[in-house]
Amino acid sequence: MRKLMLSGGLIAGAALTAALAGLSAQADPFDAEDVEEWQEEYMTVVADGRAAFTDPSLGTNGVVCAQCHPNGTNVHPETYPKYQQQLGRVVVLAEMVNWCIENPLEGEPLALDDPRMVAIQAYVAHERRGVELAPGKH
Amino acid sequence: MALGSILPMTNVRLAFADESQPDFTFAYISDSHIQHIKGTEFVRNWDRGLERAVAEANLMQPKPDFVLYGGDIAQLALPQEIDHGLEILSELNYPVHYVMGEHDYYLDNGEYWSKRLGPQWYSFDHKGVHFVVLNSILTYDSWMNKWSSGEERMGVMAGLDDPRGSPFMVGEEQRRWLKADLAKVDKSTPIVVASHSPLQKIFKNWNFWTEDAEDVQSLLQPFDKVTVLYGHVHQIQYNQIGNISFYSAMATAWPWPYPRTYAQAGNLMPELVIPMNRADPFFERDGTGWQFIDINDGRVAANYSLTENQPRIVYFDKERGHPVDAEYAGIETAPQLHY
Ligand SMILES: [Fe+2]
Ligand SMILES: [Fe+2]
């Protein structure tokens, strides 16, 4: 009886797995190939960010980010969120990116989830890799 | 009659012997990066920086003897950029000596610049000081010839951090000319050399660098008093190597971060340098400015006139034998901590 119940349970479990297989792929373990692929995706976006950093079409006057921030220096992504005294509140990096788009570049701010906004943040963070996180630092 | 004609000459010579190296002042303006947008439009921010330096230099008392322009008038070496920059500079009430920058050069080998301003390297004497102007932003012929157009080449060199760029150099032809030029000069005559790139090696990634710096330095070392003034770096730097004192110019256009702020590469920034305050982006002109140079007994005091910040004076300290900023020495304010 016990044995039968157990095997019945196993059968039910297998049926459940089979039923779910059509709905979602198996989660977890990922392998080296996956990691490589994801890294490539990330580096593609970093490269897009570098392209945006030297792209005059972000603004209206031909000025680009890299003119004042060579290699993404003085952008300090590791210090965000932080209190921006000139704006009078705690902001995320993207808000200061928009500030520089609107002022030195005389352009229109990007939506926070705009692919270029994501790419710019990936690029400047990549150029800062290895630097300790320091939220709030000035 | 004979006596009368000798006397004034003797007087002149005596006066010259007593004060063989009289003091004088000149203004030093650099890196305006005038940038064309379209039609008659230029980037307002950079225009303002140059206009301000010109207006302030014109108000100087006592008047400077001349102006030294340190290079990078233009952003992409376009004739309309050079013309617009020179139009603003034409408001200066003094003669101007120009240095070639890479942003004036890589479109057309500096041809338009030369058409407007003359030779790319030259020397002149002023009140007992021998001035030499070099074009230090040349590079390898193989690199010059690998691009499909001047526009493409200029675009690459205009990106300070573009890895496709190439190191700056004075080159053999000019070093030969320099050697011949200096052969005529007494070793006790103060020498002031103006170049665009630093004639020393600081940070290769951004061409804060001259590839044949040591070769140029060795031509200058035999002289008792040598000063090199350079632009390109858009920030205050100074140094001493042997007999040579180095002082940089700020830009009128925008300031650059110090090389130590790049986390992925080392640098050779001279330890003497007390950095400028970090620029506040909410004040467009912060971290920019111009300078005037006092020549005293053949040595330089560089007076940095910052638009939105306290001025600084970096001068040659005879006892220590190198440039110092006495007022800033020892103080370390938070904005000076670049990271
Ligand atoms: Fe420059
Ligand atoms: Fe330059």
mmCIF file with all atom_site columns, N, CA and C in Angstrom, chain A residues 50 60-63 66-74 76 78-79 82 84 86-87 96 99-100 104 106 123 126-131 137-138, chain B residues 33 35-37 43-46 75 160-163 203 205-206 254-264 278-283 338-339:
data_model
loop_
_atom_site.group_PDB
_atom_site.id
_atom_site.type_symbol
_atom_site.label_atom_id
_atom_site.label_alt_id
_atom_site.label_comp_id
_atom_site.label_asym_id
_atom_site.label_entity_id
_atom_site.label_seq_id
_atom_site.pdbx_PDB_ins_code
_atom_site.Cartn_x
_atom_site.Cartn_y
_atom_site.Cartn_z
_atom_site.occupancy
_atom_site.B_iso_or_equiv
_atom_site.pdbx_formal_charge
_atom_site.auth_seq_id
_atom_site.auth_comp_id
_atom_site.auth_asym_id
_atom_site.auth_atom_id
_atom_site.pdbx_PDB_model_num
ATOM 1   N N  . ARG A 1 50  ? 29.517 54.055 -24.886 1.00 0.00 ? 50  ARG A N  1
ATOM 2   C CA . ARG A 1 50  ? 30.664 54.823 -25.389 1.00 0.00 ? 50  ARG A CA 1
ATOM 3   C C  . ARG A 1 50  ? 30.246 55.610 -26.636 1.00 0.00 ? 50  ARG A C  1
ATOM 4   N N  . THR A 1 60  ? 22.096 69.516 -28.933 1.00 0.00 ? 60  THR A N  1
ATOM 5   C CA . THR A 1 60  ? 21.761 70.319 -30.116 1.00 0.00 ? 60  THR A CA 1
ATOM 6   C C  . THR A 1 60  ? 22.923 71.193 -30.580 1.00 0.00 ? 60  THR A C  1
ATOM 7   N N  . ASN A 1 61  ? 24.022 71.232 -29.807 1.00 0.00 ? 61  ASN A N  1
ATOM 8   C CA . ASN A 1 61  ? 25.099 72.169 -30.162 1.00 0.00 ? 61  ASN A CA 1
ATOM 9   C C  . ASN A 1 61  ? 26.378 71.466 -30.618 1.00 0.00 ? 61  ASN A C  1
ATOM 10  N N  . GLY A 1 62  ? 26.313 70.160 -30.828 1.00 0.00 ? 62  GLY A N  1
ATOM 11  C CA . GLY A 1 62  ? 27.495 69.437 -31.310 1.00 0.00 ? 62  GLY A CA 1
ATOM 12  C C  . GLY A 1 62  ? 28.446 69.012 -30.214 1.00 0.00 ? 62  GLY A C  1
ATOM 13  N N  . VAL A 1 63  ? 28.209 69.485 -28.980 1.00 0.00 ? 63  VAL A N  1
ATOM 14  C CA . VAL A 1 63  ? 29.085 69.122 -27.859 1.00 0.00 ? 63  VAL A CA 1
ATOM 15  C C  . VAL A 1 63  ? 28.764 67.689 -27.431 1.00 0.00 ? 63  VAL A C  1
ATOM 16  N N  . ALA A 1 66  ? 32.146 63.147 -23.876 1.00 0.00 ? 66  ALA A N  1
ATOM 17  C CA . ALA A 1 66  ? 33.570 62.807 -23.757 1.00 0.00 ? 66  ALA A CA 1
ATOM 18  C C  . ALA A 1 66  ? 34.471 64.030 -23.833 1.00 0.00 ? 66  ALA A C  1
ATOM 19  N N  . GLN A 1 67  ? 33.962 65.140 -24.373 1.00 0.00 ? 67  GLN A N  1
ATOM 20  C CA . GLN A 1 67  ? 34.758 66.364 -24.432 1.00 0.00 ? 67  GLN A CA 1
ATOM 21  C C  . GLN A 1 67  ? 35.199 66.793 -23.031 1.00 0.00 ? 67  GLN A C  1
ATOM 22  N N  . CYS A 1 68  ? 34.306 66.693 -22.056 1.00 0.00 ? 68  CYS A N  1
ATOM 23  C CA . CYS A 1 68  ? 34.623 67.109 -20.679 1.00 0.00 ? 68  CYS A CA 1
ATOM 24  C C  . CYS A 1 68  ? 34.898 65.924 -19.759 1.00 0.00 ? 68  CYS A C  1
ATOM 25  N N  . HIS A 1 69  ? 34.472 64.722 -20.137 1.00 0.00 ? 69  HIS A N  1
ATOM 26  C CA . HIS A 1 69  ? 34.627 63.539 -19.285 1.00 0.00 ? 69  HIS A CA 1
ATOM 27  C C  . HIS A 1 69  ? 35.407 62.458 -20.039 1.00 0.00 ? 69  HIS A C  1
ATOM 28  N N  . PRO A 1 70  ? 36.709 62.698 -20.338 1.00 0.00 ? 70  PRO A N  1
ATOM 29  C CA . PRO A 1 70  ? 37.458 61.666 -21.059 1.00 0.00 ? 70  PRO A CA 1
ATOM 30  C C  . PRO A 1 70  ? 37.473 60.356 -20.267 1.00 0.00 ? 70  PRO A C  1
ATOM 31  N N  . ASN A 1 71  ? 37.287 59.245 -20.964 1.00 0.00 ? 71  ASN A N  1
ATOM 32  C CA . ASN A 1 71  ? 37.182 57.929 -20.313 1.00 0.00 ? 71  ASN A CA 1
ATOM 33  C C  . ASN A 1 71  ? 36.134 57.913 -19.198 1.00 0.00 ? 71  ASN A C  1
ATOM 34  N N  . GLY A 1 72  ? 35.124 58.736 -19.334 1.00 0.00 ? 72  GLY A N  1
ATOM 35  C CA . GLY A 1 72  ? 34.057 58.750 -18.322 1.00 0.00 ? 72  GLY A CA 1
ATOM 36  C C  . GLY A 1 72  ? 34.511 59.255 -16.961 1.00 0.00 ? 72  GLY A C  1
ATOM 37  N N  . THR A 1 73  ? 35.662 59.936 -16.902 1.00 0.00 ? 73  THR A N  1
ATOM 38  C CA . THR A 1 73  ? 36.139 60.443 -15.600 1.00 0.00 ? 73  THR A CA 1
ATOM 39  C C  . THR A 1 73  ? 35.237 61.559 -15.093 1.00 0.00 ? 73  THR A C  1
ATOM 40  N N  . ASN A 1 74  ? 35.317 61.801 -13.782 1.00 0.00 ? 74  ASN A N  1
ATOM 41  C CA . ASN A 1 74  ? 34.521 62.827 -13.103 1.00 0.00 ? 74  ASN A CA 1
ATOM 42  C C  . ASN A 1 74  ? 33.020 62.625 -13.268 1.00 0.00 ? 74  ASN A C  1
ATOM 43  N N  . HIS A 1 76  ? 31.763 59.642 -11.590 1.00 0.00 ? 76  HIS A N  1
ATOM 44  C CA . HIS A 1 76  ? 31.619 59.057 -10.246 1.00 0.00 ? 76  HIS A CA 1
ATOM 45  C C  . HIS A 1 76  ? 30.329 58.264 -10.033 1.00 0.00 ? 76  HIS A C  1
ATOM 46  N N  . GLU A 1 78  ? 29.896 55.519 -8.745  1.00 0.00 ? 78  GLU A N  1
ATOM 47  C CA . GLU A 1 78  ? 29.918 54.783 -7.467  1.00 0.00 ? 78  GLU A CA 1
ATOM 48  C C  . GLU A 1 78  ? 29.407 55.626 -6.303  1.00 0.00 ? 78  GLU A C  1
ATOM 49  N N  . THR A 1 79  ? 29.211 56.945 -6.526  1.00 0.00 ? 79  THR A N  1
ATOM 50  C CA . THR A 1 79  ? 28.795 57.813 -5.408  1.00 0.00 ? 79  THR A CA 1
ATOM 51  C C  . THR A 1 79  ? 27.278 58.019 -5.350  1.00 0.00 ? 79  THR A C  1
ATOM 52  N N  . LYS A 1 82  ? 23.099 60.238 -4.308  1.00 0.00 ? 82  LYS A N  1
ATOM 53  C CA . LYS A 1 82  ? 23.688 61.190 -3.359  1.00 0.00 ? 82  LYS A CA 1
ATOM 54  C C  . LYS A 1 82  ? 22.937 62.506 -3.388  1.00 0.00 ? 82  LYS A C  1
ATOM 55  N N  . GLN A 1 84  ? 22.445 66.076 -4.104  1.00 0.00 ? 84  GLN A N  1
ATOM 56  C CA . GLN A 1 84  ? 22.992 67.028 -5.063  1.00 0.00 ? 84  GLN A CA 1
ATOM 57  C C  . GLN A 1 84  ? 22.587 68.407 -4.582  1.00 0.00 ? 84  GLN A C  1
ATOM 58  N N  . GLN A 1 86  ? 23.019 71.344 -5.520  1.00 0.00 ? 86  GLN A N  1
ATOM 59  C CA . GLN A 1 86  ? 22.469 72.339 -6.442  1.00 0.00 ? 86  GLN A CA 1
ATOM 60  C C  . GLN A 1 86  ? 21.019 72.034 -6.814  1.00 0.00 ? 86  GLN A C  1
ATOM 61  N N  . LEU A 1 87  ? 20.590 70.754 -6.667  1.00 0.00 ? 87  LEU A N  1
ATOM 62  C CA . LEU A 1 87  ? 19.205 70.386 -6.959  1.00 0.00 ? 87  LEU A CA 1
ATOM 63  C C  . LEU A 1 87  ? 18.385 70.285 -5.675  1.00 0.00 ? 87  LEU A C  1
ATOM 64  N N  . MET A 1 96  ? 21.664 63.261 -13.019 1.00 0.00 ? 96  MET A N  1
ATOM 65  C CA . MET A 1 96  ? 22.801 64.134 -13.344 1.00 0.00 ? 96  MET A CA 1
ATOM 66  C C  . MET A 1 96  ? 23.214 63.970 -14.811 1.00 0.00 ? 96  MET A C  1
ATOM 67  N N  . TRP A 1 99  ? 21.024 66.217 -16.442 1.00 0.00 ? 99  TRP A N  1
ATOM 68  C CA . TRP A 1 99  ? 21.412 67.611 -16.193 1.00 0.00 ? 99  TRP A CA 1
ATOM 69  C C  . TRP A 1 99  ? 22.472 68.049 -17.204 1.00 0.00 ? 99  TRP A C  1
ATOM 70  N N  . CYS A 1 100 ? 23.471 67.164 -17.413 1.00 0.00 ? 100 CYS A N  1
ATOM 71  C CA . CYS A 1 100 ? 24.536 67.502 -18.372 1.00 0.00 ? 100 CYS A CA 1
ATOM 72  C C  . CYS A 1 100 ? 24.021 67.480 -19.815 1.00 0.00 ? 100 CYS A C  1
ATOM 73  N N  . PRO A 1 104 ? 25.327 71.545 -20.707 1.00 0.00 ? 104 PRO A N  1
ATOM 74  C CA . PRO A 1 104 ? 26.411 71.689 -21.704 1.00 0.00 ? 104 PRO A CA 1
ATOM 75  C C  . PRO A 1 104 ? 26.008 71.247 -23.115 1.00 0.00 ? 104 PRO A C  1
ATOM 76  N N  . GLU A 1 106 ? 22.864 71.277 -24.329 1.00 0.00 ? 106 GLU A N  1
ATOM 77  C CA . GLU A 1 106 ? 21.642 71.988 -24.733 1.00 0.00 ? 106 GLU A CA 1
ATOM 78  C C  . GLU A 1 106 ? 20.641 71.045 -25.410 1.00 0.00 ? 106 GLU A C  1
ATOM 79  N N  . TYR A 1 123 ? 28.392 52.330 -19.536 1.00 0.00 ? 123 TYR A N  1
ATOM 80  C CA . TYR A 1 123 ? 29.732 52.754 -19.961 1.00 0.00 ? 123 TYR A CA 1
ATOM 81  C C  . TYR A 1 123 ? 30.498 53.423 -18.818 1.00 0.00 ? 123 TYR A C  1
ATOM 82  N N  . HIS A 1 126 ? 31.459 50.995 -16.236 1.00 0.00 ? 126 HIS A N  1
ATOM 83  C CA . HIS A 1 126 ? 32.519 50.097 -16.704 1.00 0.00 ? 126 HIS A CA 1
ATOM 84  C C  . HIS A 1 126 ? 33.889 50.759 -16.593 1.00 0.00 ? 126 HIS A C  1
ATOM 85  N N  . GLU A 1 127 ? 33.972 52.049 -16.953 1.00 0.00 ? 127 GLU A N  1
ATOM 86  C CA . GLU A 1 127 ? 35.249 52.767 -16.843 1.00 0.00 ? 127 GLU A CA 1
ATOM 87  C C  . GLU A 1 127 ? 35.675 52.928 -15.377 1.00 0.00 ? 127 GLU A C  1
ATOM 88  N N  . ARG A 1 128 ? 34.740 52.746 -14.439 1.00 0.00 ? 128 ARG A N  1
ATOM 89  C CA . ARG A 1 128 ? 35.050 52.875 -12.996 1.00 0.00 ? 128 ARG A CA 1
ATOM 90  C C  . ARG A 1 128 ? 35.202 51.523 -12.317 1.00 0.00 ? 128 ARG A C  1
ATOM 91  N N  . ARG A 1 129 ? 35.203 50.429 -13.103 1.00 0.00 ? 129 ARG A N  1
ATOM 92  C CA . ARG A 1 129 ? 35.242 49.117 -12.463 1.00 0.00 ? 129 ARG A CA 1
ATOM 93  C C  . ARG A 1 129 ? 36.461 49.011 -11.537 1.00 0.00 ? 129 ARG A C  1
ATOM 94  N N  . GLY A 1 130 ? 36.229 48.349 -10.410 1.00 0.00 ? 130 GLY A N  1
ATOM 95  C CA . GLY A 1 130 ? 37.300 48.206 -9.418  1.00 0.00 ? 130 GLY A CA 1
ATOM 96  C C  . GLY A 1 130 ? 37.257 49.259 -8.325  1.00 0.00 ? 130 GLY A C  1
ATOM 97  N N  . VAL A 1 131 ? 36.549 50.379 -8.579  1.00 0.00 ? 131 VAL A N  1
ATOM 98  C CA . VAL A 1 131 ? 36.466 51.440 -7.575  1.00 0.00 ? 131 VAL A CA 1
ATOM 99  C C  . VAL A 1 131 ? 35.373 51.073 -6.565  1.00 0.00 ? 131 VAL A C  1
ATOM 100 N N  . LYS A 1 137 ? 28.895 59.956 -1.434  1.00 0.00 ? 137 LYS A N  1
ATOM 101 C CA . LYS A 1 137 ? 30.188 60.668 -1.397  1.00 0.00 ? 137 LYS A CA 1
ATOM 102 C C  . LYS A 1 137 ? 30.199 61.892 -2.322  1.00 0.00 ? 137 LYS A C  1
ATOM 103 N N  . HIS A 1 138 ? 30.894 62.937 -1.905  1.00 0.00 ? 138 HIS A N  1
ATOM 104 C CA . HIS A 1 138 ? 31.023 64.136 -2.734  1.00 0.00 ? 138 HIS A CA 1
ATOM 105 C C  . HIS A 1 138 ? 32.423 64.321 -3.263  1.00 0.00 ? 138 HIS A C  1
ATOM 106 N N  . HIS B 2 33  ? 38.816 76.341 -28.156 1.00 0.00 ? 33  HIS B N  1
ATOM 107 C CA . HIS B 2 33  ? 37.989 75.302 -28.786 1.00 0.00 ? 33  HIS B CA 1
ATOM 108 C C  . HIS B 2 33  ? 36.720 75.835 -29.440 1.00 0.00 ? 33  HIS B C  1
ATOM 109 N N  . GLN B 2 35  ? 33.783 76.223 -31.560 1.00 0.00 ? 35  GLN B N  1
ATOM 110 C CA . GLN B 2 35  ? 33.152 75.052 -32.193 1.00 0.00 ? 35  GLN B CA 1
ATOM 111 C C  . GLN B 2 35  ? 31.972 75.496 -33.038 1.00 0.00 ? 35  GLN B C  1
ATOM 112 N N  . HIS B 2 36  ? 32.061 75.169 -34.325 1.00 0.00 ? 36  HIS B N  1
ATOM 113 C CA . HIS B 2 36  ? 31.005 75.569 -35.259 1.00 0.00 ? 36  HIS B CA 1
ATOM 114 C C  . HIS B 2 36  ? 29.800 74.638 -35.126 1.00 0.00 ? 36  HIS B C  1
ATOM 115 N N  . ILE B 2 37  ? 28.587 75.196 -35.117 1.00 0.00 ? 37  ILE B N  1
ATOM 116 C CA . ILE B 2 37  ? 27.376 74.366 -35.107 1.00 0.00 ? 37  ILE B CA 1
ATOM 117 C C  . ILE B 2 37  ? 26.842 74.290 -36.534 1.00 0.00 ? 37  ILE B C  1
ATOM 118 N N  . VAL B 2 43  ? 29.222 77.263 -30.608 1.00 0.00 ? 43  VAL B N  1
ATOM 119 C CA . VAL B 2 43  ? 28.859 76.898 -29.236 1.00 0.00 ? 43  VAL B CA 1
ATOM 120 C C  . VAL B 2 43  ? 29.068 78.119 -28.328 1.00 0.00 ? 43  VAL B C  1
ATOM 121 N N  . ARG B 2 44  ? 27.968 78.562 -27.748 1.00 0.00 ? 44  ARG B N  1
ATOM 122 C CA . ARG B 2 44  ? 27.954 79.797 -26.969 1.00 0.00 ? 44  ARG B CA 1
ATOM 123 C C  . ARG B 2 44  ? 28.926 79.750 -25.782 1.00 0.00 ? 44  ARG B C  1
ATOM 124 N N  . ASN B 2 45  ? 28.913 78.594 -25.081 1.00 0.00 ? 45  ASN B N  1
ATOM 125 C CA . ASN B 2 45  ? 29.734 78.396 -23.899 1.00 0.00 ? 45  ASN B CA 1
ATOM 126 C C  . ASN B 2 45  ? 31.220 78.700 -24.180 1.00 0.00 ? 45  ASN B C  1
ATOM 127 N N  . TRP B 2 46  ? 31.736 78.150 -25.291 1.00 0.00 ? 46  TRP B N  1
ATOM 128 C CA . TRP B 2 46  ? 33.179 78.329 -25.583 1.00 0.00 ? 46  TRP B CA 1
ATOM 129 C C  . TRP B 2 46  ? 33.448 79.769 -26.028 1.00 0.00 ? 46  TRP B C  1
ATOM 130 N N  . GLN B 2 75  ? 37.882 73.756 -32.586 1.00 0.00 ? 75  GLN B N  1
ATOM 131 C CA . GLN B 2 75  ? 37.575 72.395 -32.144 1.00 0.00 ? 75  GLN B CA 1
ATOM 132 C C  . GLN B 2 75  ? 37.945 71.386 -33.231 1.00 0.00 ? 75  GLN B C  1
ATOM 133 N N  . LEU B 2 160 ? 40.024 63.254 -27.013 1.00 0.00 ? 160 LEU B N  1
ATOM 134 C CA . LEU B 2 160 ? 41.187 63.179 -26.119 1.00 0.00 ? 160 LEU B CA 1
ATOM 135 C C  . LEU B 2 160 ? 41.497 61.739 -25.752 1.00 0.00 ? 160 LEU B C  1
ATOM 136 N N  . ASP B 2 161 ? 40.428 60.954 -25.500 1.00 0.00 ? 161 ASP B N  1
ATOM 137 C CA . ASP B 2 161 ? 40.588 59.597 -24.995 1.00 0.00 ? 161 ASP B CA 1
ATOM 138 C C  . ASP B 2 161 ? 40.384 58.555 -26.096 1.00 0.00 ? 161 ASP B C  1
ATOM 139 N N  . ASP B 2 162 ? 40.400 59.007 -27.367 1.00 0.00 ? 162 ASP B N  1
ATOM 140 C CA . ASP B 2 162 ? 40.168 58.053 -28.458 1.00 0.00 ? 162 ASP B CA 1
ATOM 141 C C  . ASP B 2 162 ? 41.383 57.142 -28.606 1.00 0.00 ? 162 ASP B C  1
ATOM 142 N N  . PRO B 2 163 ? 41.219 55.832 -28.409 1.00 0.00 ? 163 PRO B N  1
ATOM 143 C CA . PRO B 2 163 ? 42.382 54.932 -28.471 1.00 0.00 ? 163 PRO B CA 1
ATOM 144 C C  . PRO B 2 163 ? 42.999 54.836 -29.866 1.00 0.00 ? 163 PRO B C  1
ATOM 145 N N  . PHE B 2 203 ? 50.812 61.716 -18.982 1.00 0.00 ? 203 PHE B N  1
ATOM 146 C CA . PHE B 2 203 ? 49.726 60.744 -19.122 1.00 0.00 ? 203 PHE B CA 1
ATOM 147 C C  . PHE B 2 203 ? 49.500 60.479 -20.600 1.00 0.00 ? 203 PHE B C  1
ATOM 148 N N  . ASN B 2 205 ? 47.606 58.342 -22.261 1.00 0.00 ? 205 ASN B N  1
ATOM 149 C CA . ASN B 2 205 ? 46.248 58.108 -22.767 1.00 0.00 ? 205 ASN B CA 1
ATOM 150 C C  . ASN B 2 205 ? 45.596 59.376 -23.320 1.00 0.00 ? 205 ASN B C  1
ATOM 151 N N  . TRP B 2 206 ? 45.877 60.525 -22.706 1.00 0.00 ? 206 TRP B N  1
ATOM 152 C CA . TRP B 2 206 ? 45.244 61.773 -23.124 1.00 0.00 ? 206 TRP B CA 1
ATOM 153 C C  . TRP B 2 206 ? 46.234 62.719 -23.804 1.00 0.00 ? 206 TRP B C  1
ATOM 154 N N  . TRP B 2 254 ? 36.764 74.653 -21.288 1.00 0.00 ? 254 TRP B N  1
ATOM 155 C CA . TRP B 2 254 ? 36.295 73.761 -20.220 1.00 0.00 ? 254 TRP B CA 1
ATOM 156 C C  . TRP B 2 254 ? 37.493 73.135 -19.521 1.00 0.00 ? 254 TRP B C  1
ATOM 157 N N  . PRO B 2 255 ? 37.337 72.744 -18.241 1.00 0.00 ? 255 PRO B N  1
ATOM 158 C CA . PRO B 2 255 ? 38.435 72.112 -17.517 1.00 0.00 ? 255 PRO B CA 1
ATOM 159 C C  . PRO B 2 255 ? 38.453 70.605 -17.737 1.00 0.00 ? 255 PRO B C  1
ATOM 160 N N  . TRP B 2 256 ? 39.650 69.978 -17.591 1.00 0.00 ? 256 TRP B N  1
ATOM 161 C CA . TRP B 2 256 ? 39.725 68.532 -17.664 1.00 0.00 ? 256 TRP B CA 1
ATOM 162 C C  . TRP B 2 256 ? 39.994 67.930 -16.296 1.00 0.00 ? 256 TRP B C  1
ATOM 163 N N  . PRO B 2 257 ? 39.441 66.711 -16.081 1.00 0.00 ? 257 PRO B N  1
ATOM 164 C CA . PRO B 2 257 ? 39.765 65.992 -14.853 1.00 0.00 ? 257 PRO B CA 1
ATOM 165 C C  . PRO B 2 257 ? 41.275 65.709 -14.802 1.00 0.00 ? 257 PRO B C  1
ATOM 166 N N  . TYR B 2 258 ? 41.838 65.577 -13.617 1.00 0.00 ? 258 TYR B N  1
ATOM 167 C CA . TYR B 2 258 ? 43.236 65.176 -13.492 1.00 0.00 ? 258 TYR B CA 1
ATOM 168 C C  . TYR B 2 258 ? 43.354 63.693 -13.837 1.00 0.00 ? 258 TYR B C  1
ATOM 169 N N  . PRO B 2 259 ? 44.493 63.296 -14.439 1.00 0.00 ? 259 PRO B N  1
ATOM 170 C CA . PRO B 2 259 ? 44.651 61.898 -14.879 1.00 0.00 ? 259 PRO B CA 1
ATOM 171 C C  . PRO B 2 259 ? 44.404 60.869 -13.778 1.00 0.00 ? 259 PRO B C  1
ATOM 172 N N  . ARG B 2 260 ? 44.667 61.229 -12.522 1.00 0.00 ? 260 ARG B N  1
ATOM 173 C CA . ARG B 2 260 ? 44.479 60.229 -11.453 1.00 0.00 ? 260 ARG B CA 1
ATOM 174 C C  . ARG B 2 260 ? 43.018 59.790 -11.333 1.00 0.00 ? 260 ARG B C  1
ATOM 175 N N  . THR B 2 261 ? 42.094 60.545 -11.929 1.00 0.00 ? 261 THR B N  1
ATOM 176 C CA . THR B 2 261 ? 40.683 60.181 -11.818 1.00 0.00 ? 261 THR B CA 1
ATOM 177 C C  . THR B 2 261 ? 40.321 59.023 -12.752 1.00 0.00 ? 261 THR B C  1
ATOM 178 N N  . TYR B 2 262 ? 41.246 58.639 -13.653 1.00 0.00 ? 262 TYR B N  1
ATOM 179 C CA . TYR B 2 262 ? 40.968 57.478 -14.498 1.00 0.00 ? 262 TYR B CA 1
ATOM 180 C C  . TYR B 2 262 ? 41.457 56.224 -13.784 1.00 0.00 ? 262 TYR B C  1
ATOM 181 N N  . ALA B 2 263 ? 40.501 55.384 -13.383 1.00 0.00 ? 263 ALA B N  1
ATOM 182 C CA . ALA B 2 263 ? 40.819 54.246 -12.507 1.00 0.00 ? 263 ALA B CA 1
ATOM 183 C C  . ALA B 2 263 ? 41.563 53.127 -13.228 1.00 0.00 ? 263 ALA B C  1
ATOM 184 N N  . GLN B 2 264 ? 41.608 53.144 -14.576 1.00 0.00 ? 264 GLN B N  1
ATOM 185 C CA . GLN B 2 264 ? 42.154 51.998 -15.301 1.00 0.00 ? 264 GLN B CA 1
ATOM 186 C C  . GLN B 2 264 ? 43.586 52.198 -15.783 1.00 0.00 ? 264 GLN B C  1
ATOM 187 N N  . ARG B 2 278 ? 37.809 70.866 -7.927  1.00 0.00 ? 278 ARG B N  1
ATOM 188 C CA . ARG B 2 278 ? 36.918 70.237 -8.898  1.00 0.00 ? 278 ARG B CA 1
ATOM 189 C C  . ARG B 2 278 ? 35.896 71.260 -9.380  1.00 0.00 ? 278 ARG B C  1
ATOM 190 N N  . ALA B 2 279 ? 35.604 71.193 -10.684 1.00 0.00 ? 279 ALA B N  1
ATOM 191 C CA . ALA B 2 279 ? 34.699 72.191 -11.262 1.00 0.00 ? 279 ALA B CA 1
ATOM 192 C C  . ALA B 2 279 ? 33.256 71.899 -10.861 1.00 0.00 ? 279 ALA B C  1
ATOM 193 N N  . ASP B 2 280 ? 32.517 72.952 -10.630 1.00 0.00 ? 280 ASP B N  1
ATOM 194 C CA . ASP B 2 280 ? 31.087 72.840 -10.360 1.00 0.00 ? 280 ASP B CA 1
ATOM 195 C C  . ASP B 2 280 ? 30.339 73.013 -11.682 1.00 0.00 ? 280 ASP B C  1
ATOM 196 N N  . PRO B 2 281 ? 29.703 71.944 -12.175 1.00 0.00 ? 281 PRO B N  1
ATOM 197 C CA . PRO B 2 281 ? 29.076 72.048 -13.500 1.00 0.00 ? 281 PRO B CA 1
ATOM 198 C C  . PRO B 2 281 ? 27.915 73.047 -13.541 1.00 0.00 ? 281 PRO B C  1
ATOM 199 N N  . PHE B 2 282 ? 27.432 73.448 -12.377 1.00 0.00 ? 282 PHE B N  1
ATOM 200 C CA . PHE B 2 282 ? 26.327 74.405 -12.346 1.00 0.00 ? 282 PHE B CA 1
ATOM 201 C C  . PHE B 2 282 ? 26.811 75.831 -12.583 1.00 0.00 ? 282 PHE B C  1
ATOM 202 N N  . PHE B 2 283 ? 28.143 76.039 -12.564 1.00 0.00 ? 283 PHE B N  1
ATOM 203 C CA . PHE B 2 283 ? 28.728 77.320 -12.952 1.00 0.00 ? 283 PHE B CA 1
ATOM 204 C C  . PHE B 2 283 ? 29.570 77.065 -14.200 1.00 0.00 ? 283 PHE B C  1
ATOM 205 N N  . HIS B 2 338 ? 40.612 65.071 -5.949  1.00 0.00 ? 338 HIS B N  1
ATOM 206 C CA . HIS B 2 338 ? 40.068 64.461 -7.172  1.00 0.00 ? 338 HIS B CA 1
ATOM 207 C C  . HIS B 2 338 ? 40.134 62.949 -7.049  1.00 0.00 ? 338 HIS B C  1
ATOM 208 N N  . TYR B 2 339 ? 39.099 62.276 -7.457  1.00 0.00 ? 339 TYR B N  1
ATOM 209 C CA . TYR B 2 339 ? 39.121 60.813 -7.369  1.00 0.00 ? 339 TYR B CA 1
ATOM 210 C C  . TYR B 2 339 ? 38.337 60.206 -8.522  1.00 0.00 ? 339 TYR B C  1
#
